[in-house]
Amino acid sequence: MLTVGLIGKTNAGKTTFFNAATLLNAKISNFPFTTKKPNTGTAYVCDICVCKELDLKDNPLNSTCIDGWRYVPVKLIDVPGLLKDAWRGRGLGNQFLSVIGQADALIHVVDASGSIDAEGKISQPGSGNPVQDAIDVEMELYRWIAEIIMHNRQFIIRESSSSSLEDAIARSLSGIKANTSSISKALAKSRLTEVAFAKWTLDQTIKFAAFLLPLTKPTLIIANKMDILTSENYLGMLTQYYGRSLVAACSAEAELVLRRAEKMGLLQYTPGQEKFRIKENAKLTAKQQGALNYIETRVMAKWMRTGIQQALNTVVLKLLKSNMIFPVSDESKYTDHHGNVLPDVYLMPEGSTPVDLAREVHTTLLKNYVLSVDAKTGIRLPKDYHLRHRDVVKIVTRSKPRKRR
Ligand SMILES: Nc1nc2c(ncn2[C@@H]2O[C@H](COP(=O)(O)OP(=O)(O)OP(=O)(O)O)[C@@H](O)[C@H]2O)c(=O)[nH]1
Ligand SMILES: [Mg+2]
């Protein structure tokens, strides 16, 4: 399962985002360093299901389909907040940086209202500097990667004498899933191909890490707390600094309130939707009504949606470029062996082939793989075909050899 890590300064709203996306109840507070251990849960990525275009009623098994939208599970990890100089042991975050090494992509939650001071305490909205907060957190990640490289210096020098420098660095950075192709790109971008590795300074190693991080962990910046008025201004600054495609406006708290109210049966609301509807028979307290009014005026009317679902979709479908692929056993009925229509969907990285899909679904499918068929057209797919978003694929396998009597 794809894994997405939540990082950010303390009090930015990581656990609120985590709880909203997973509907778990990890502790949230306005004190710094509330999260002391990583939280892990299941969130969902969604897009239009193929059941709509094929006009079918589906029976999802490994995912969920709501009103023609397919929700696919991904693993979400929330870690303690990072502060400037975390790598020196300030705050709690550095103890858990290795946890985000497991992630395929990152969501970097920033308090866009500018309410967090240098010590991580909540102060007056507008008094902080969200762009600087984001830069500080990134710097901690660069330093953390640079420290791993420096720590493994002798190992890398020894290994690179018998293999390549890229391979040697990749081996020392296997804990953060850095591959040789990203390492060569980062070497070229940082112009360190021209400097002998043994002579790299700390600054040069940090520069290399800064180019490597976005290649190894595609990252979306979340401008959180958009319900607070000061956020609009800082959203503009974050967008200017990181580019529009890498920043998403969100209100994690609004999403958490809506999803909990929906779970209590008070509302009709599906994550990602632009509207929520209070149920006719719902008896709301004055406080609940006030919270929903606030969300309506400060979030939905202004930003259209809370932004949490879109952020998850952007990270997985756009930044990681994953495609939703539906394997089936009967290509004429789009079913599995038990007659379930479009039962499963897999998130496959761009460039994956039908053979990769077979490997992902089951090792026996891979072992007995013969060919695959595009169920929508009935056309046989070449072995090196690059699967496309929302393909429905039948994998044909060798039939089991009959047992001898
Ligand atoms: N107004 C507003 N407040 C929010 C939002 N998201 C989170 N908060 C508040 O921000 C404070 C910190 O939230 P947490 O989710 O605990 O923050 P965190 O990043 O997990 O903090 P650490 O665990 O200390 O790293 C809490 O008081 C939340 O209620 C939001 O979208 N809007
Ligand atoms: Mg937290």
Tab-separated table of N, CA and C and ligand atoms in Angstrom, residues 7-19 26-36 39 78-82 92 109 111 113 116 120 122 223-228 250-256 294 299 308, ligand 1:
chain	number	residue	atom	x	y	z
A	7	ILE	N	4.307	15.802	7.623
A	7	ILE	CA	5.379	16.480	8.346
A	7	ILE	C	4.981	17.943	8.546
A	8	GLY	N	5.724	18.636	9.383
A	8	GLY	CA	5.447	20.060	9.573
A	8	GLY	C	5.862	20.511	10.951
A	9	LYS	N	5.843	21.829	11.121
A	9	LYS	CA	6.186	22.433	12.404
A	9	LYS	C	5.156	21.997	13.452
A	10	THR	N	5.565	22.012	14.703
A	10	THR	CA	4.602	21.670	15.750
A	10	THR	C	3.419	22.659	15.711
A	11	ASN	N	2.227	22.171	16.008
A	11	ASN	CA	0.986	22.954	16.048
A	11	ASN	C	0.432	23.365	14.674
A	12	ALA	N	1.033	22.864	13.579
A	12	ALA	CA	0.558	23.252	12.238
A	12	ALA	C	-0.789	22.605	11.902
A	13	GLY	N	-1.097	21.476	12.586
A	13	GLY	CA	-2.378	20.803	12.322
A	13	GLY	C	-2.217	19.436	11.684
A	14	LYS	N	-1.066	18.803	11.852
A	14	LYS	CA	-0.822	17.480	11.243
A	14	LYS	C	-1.783	16.418	11.783
A	15	THR	N	-1.935	16.397	13.125
A	15	THR	CA	-2.796	15.360	13.706
A	15	THR	C	-4.260	15.638	13.385
A	16	THR	N	-4.620	16.916	13.277
A	16	THR	CA	-6.000	17.254	12.896
A	16	THR	C	-6.253	16.734	11.479
A	17	PHE	N	-5.283	16.930	10.589
A	17	PHE	CA	-5.385	16.413	9.214
A	17	PHE	C	-5.487	14.889	9.260
A	18	PHE	N	-4.626	14.267	10.071
A	18	PHE	CA	-4.588	12.807	10.182
A	18	PHE	C	-5.941	12.276	10.658
A	19	ASN	N	-6.477	12.871	11.728
A	19	ASN	CA	-7.765	12.411	12.262
A	19	ASN	C	-8.886	12.628	11.251
A	26	ALA	N	-6.503	10.477	17.348
A	26	ALA	CA	-5.206	10.812	17.937
A	26	ALA	C	-5.319	12.187	18.606
A	27	LYS	N	-4.507	12.390	19.656
A	27	LYS	CA	-4.641	13.607	20.471
A	27	LYS	C	-4.238	14.883	19.715
A	28	ILE	N	-5.115	15.893	19.822
A	28	ILE	CA	-4.883	17.207	19.207
A	28	ILE	C	-4.881	18.234	20.328
A	29	SER	N	-3.983	19.208	20.318
A	29	SER	CA	-4.116	20.327	21.258
A	29	SER	C	-3.327	21.507	20.746
A	30	ASN	N	-3.527	22.671	21.401
A	30	ASN	CA	-2.782	23.849	20.964
A	30	ASN	C	-1.481	24.004	21.750
A	31	PHE	N	-1.070	22.940	22.469
A	31	PHE	CA	0.258	22.960	23.097
A	31	PHE	C	1.269	22.414	22.097
A	32	PRO	N	2.509	22.923	22.126
A	32	PRO	CA	3.505	22.360	21.210
A	32	PRO	C	3.808	20.899	21.558
A	33	PHE	N	4.184	20.149	20.563
A	33	PHE	CA	4.615	18.742	20.703
A	33	PHE	C	3.585	17.849	21.375
A	34	THR	N	2.346	17.965	20.922
A	34	THR	CA	1.284	17.115	21.455
A	34	THR	C	1.522	15.669	21.039
A	35	THR	N	1.901	15.482	19.763
A	35	THR	CA	2.134	14.118	19.274
A	35	THR	C	3.520	13.687	19.728
A	36	LYS	N	3.559	12.577	20.478
A	36	LYS	CA	4.861	12.131	21.006
A	36	LYS	C	5.349	10.869	20.316
A	39	ASN	N	1.591	8.288	14.592
A	39	ASN	CA	0.267	7.660	14.440
A	39	ASN	C	0.161	7.117	13.029
A	78	ASP	N	1.451	10.126	10.776
A	78	ASP	CA	1.554	11.457	11.400
A	78	ASP	C	2.718	11.399	12.386
A	79	VAL	N	3.677	12.305	12.244
A	79	VAL	CA	4.833	12.268	13.157
A	79	VAL	C	4.859	13.506	14.050
A	80	PRO	N	5.603	13.454	15.156
A	80	PRO	CA	5.719	14.646	16.002
A	80	PRO	C	6.271	15.824	15.205
A	81	GLY	N	5.926	17.024	15.653
A	81	GLY	CA	6.301	18.240	14.919
A	81	GLY	C	7.788	18.507	14.902
A	82	LEU	N	8.208	19.181	13.841
A	82	LEU	CA	9.620	19.541	13.714
A	82	LEU	C	9.781	21.020	14.032
A	92	LEU	N	10.923	17.023	19.451
A	92	LEU	CA	10.885	15.558	19.486
A	92	LEU	C	11.095	14.947	18.118
A	109	VAL	N	2.435	20.035	6.267
A	109	VAL	CA	1.372	20.903	6.779
A	109	VAL	C	1.989	22.186	7.346
A	111	ASP	N	1.039	26.063	9.022
A	111	ASP	CA	-0.007	26.921	9.582
A	111	ASP	C	-0.006	28.220	8.767
A	113	SER	N	-2.035	30.564	8.788
A	113	SER	CA	-2.568	31.767	9.438
A	113	SER	C	-1.452	32.568	10.113
A	116	ILE	N	1.988	30.568	14.692
A	116	ILE	CA	2.926	29.803	15.533
A	116	ILE	C	4.233	30.581	15.697
A	120	GLY	N	7.123	27.303	18.765
A	120	GLY	CA	6.045	26.375	18.425
A	120	GLY	C	4.749	26.672	19.160
A	122	ILE	N	1.183	28.663	20.032
A	122	ILE	CA	0.170	29.399	19.275
A	122	ILE	C	0.156	30.835	19.794
A	223	ALA	N	-1.447	24.559	2.895
A	223	ALA	CA	-1.650	25.829	3.594
A	223	ALA	C	-2.871	25.595	4.481
A	224	ASN	N	-2.629	25.211	5.747
A	224	ASN	CA	-3.734	24.827	6.642
A	224	ASN	C	-4.273	26.039	7.409
A	225	LYS	N	-5.435	25.840	7.995
A	225	LYS	CA	-6.150	26.846	8.804
A	225	LYS	C	-6.646	27.993	7.916
A	226	MET	N	-7.126	27.633	6.709
A	226	MET	CA	-7.616	28.654	5.779
A	226	MET	C	-8.878	29.340	6.300
A	227	ASP	N	-9.498	28.773	7.349
A	227	ASP	CA	-10.679	29.431	7.930
A	227	ASP	C	-10.284	30.695	8.695
A	228	ILE	N	-9.008	30.846	9.050
A	228	ILE	CA	-8.567	32.051	9.782
A	228	ILE	C	-8.215	33.134	8.747
A	250	CYS	N	-6.247	24.373	2.675
A	250	CYS	CA	-7.052	23.412	3.444
A	250	CYS	C	-7.521	23.985	4.770
A	251	SER	N	-8.579	23.377	5.278
A	251	SER	CA	-8.909	23.585	6.680
A	251	SER	C	-9.145	22.200	7.267
A	252	ALA	N	-8.130	21.693	7.931
A	252	ALA	CA	-8.204	20.334	8.492
A	252	ALA	C	-9.282	20.267	9.571
A	253	GLU	N	-9.387	21.347	10.359
A	253	GLU	CA	-10.370	21.340	11.438
A	253	GLU	C	-11.796	21.281	10.877
A	254	ALA	N	-12.051	22.017	9.787
A	254	ALA	CA	-13.393	22.004	9.182
A	254	ALA	C	-13.722	20.588	8.705
A	255	GLU	N	-12.749	19.926	8.072
A	255	GLU	CA	-12.991	18.560	7.586
A	255	GLU	C	-13.265	17.613	8.752
A	256	LEU	N	-12.515	17.791	9.836
A	256	LEU	CA	-12.700	16.916	11.001
A	256	LEU	C	-14.104	17.087	11.581
A	294	TYR	N	-19.883	28.563	10.889
A	294	TYR	CA	-18.507	29.056	10.698
A	294	TYR	C	-17.871	28.360	9.483
A	299	VAL	N	-15.221	28.609	5.173
A	299	VAL	CA	-14.508	27.609	4.360
A	299	VAL	C	-15.244	27.325	3.049
A	308	ILE	N	-9.014	18.703	2.080
A	308	ILE	CA	-8.259	17.530	2.555
A	308	ILE	C	-8.248	16.405	1.506
B	1	LIG	N1	-8.609	27.337	13.009
B	1	LIG	C1	-8.031	26.163	12.735
B	1	LIG	N2	-7.323	25.522	13.679
B	1	LIG	C2	-6.758	24.339	13.364
B	1	LIG	C3	-6.881	23.752	12.059
B	1	LIG	N3	-6.193	22.593	12.052
B	1	LIG	C4	-5.675	22.440	13.285
B	1	LIG	N4	-6.011	23.492	14.090
B	1	LIG	C5	-5.646	23.687	15.510
B	1	LIG	O1	-4.211	23.782	15.626
B	1	LIG	C6	-3.792	23.243	16.885
B	1	LIG	C7	-2.702	22.198	16.652
B	1	LIG	O2	-3.275	21.102	15.971
B	1	LIG	P1	-2.591	19.648	15.947
B	1	LIG	O3	-3.315	18.847	14.931
B	1	LIG	O4	-2.466	19.078	17.321
B	1	LIG	O5	-1.142	20.067	15.407
B	1	LIG	P2	0.162	19.144	15.136
B	1	LIG	O6	0.808	19.679	13.916
B	1	LIG	O7	-0.228	17.712	15.123
B	1	LIG	O8	1.056	19.482	16.417
B	1	LIG	P3	2.218	18.569	17.098
B	1	LIG	O9	1.663	17.221	17.397
B	1	LIG	O10	2.560	19.332	18.327
B	1	LIG	O11	3.338	18.534	16.136
B	1	LIG	C8	-5.036	22.674	17.551
B	1	LIG	O12	-5.524	23.642	18.481
B	1	LIG	C9	-6.019	22.509	16.396
B	1	LIG	O13	-7.375	22.565	16.806
B	1	LIG	C10	-7.659	24.454	11.072
B	1	LIG	O14	-7.843	24.040	9.923
B	1	LIG	N5	-8.201	25.653	11.480
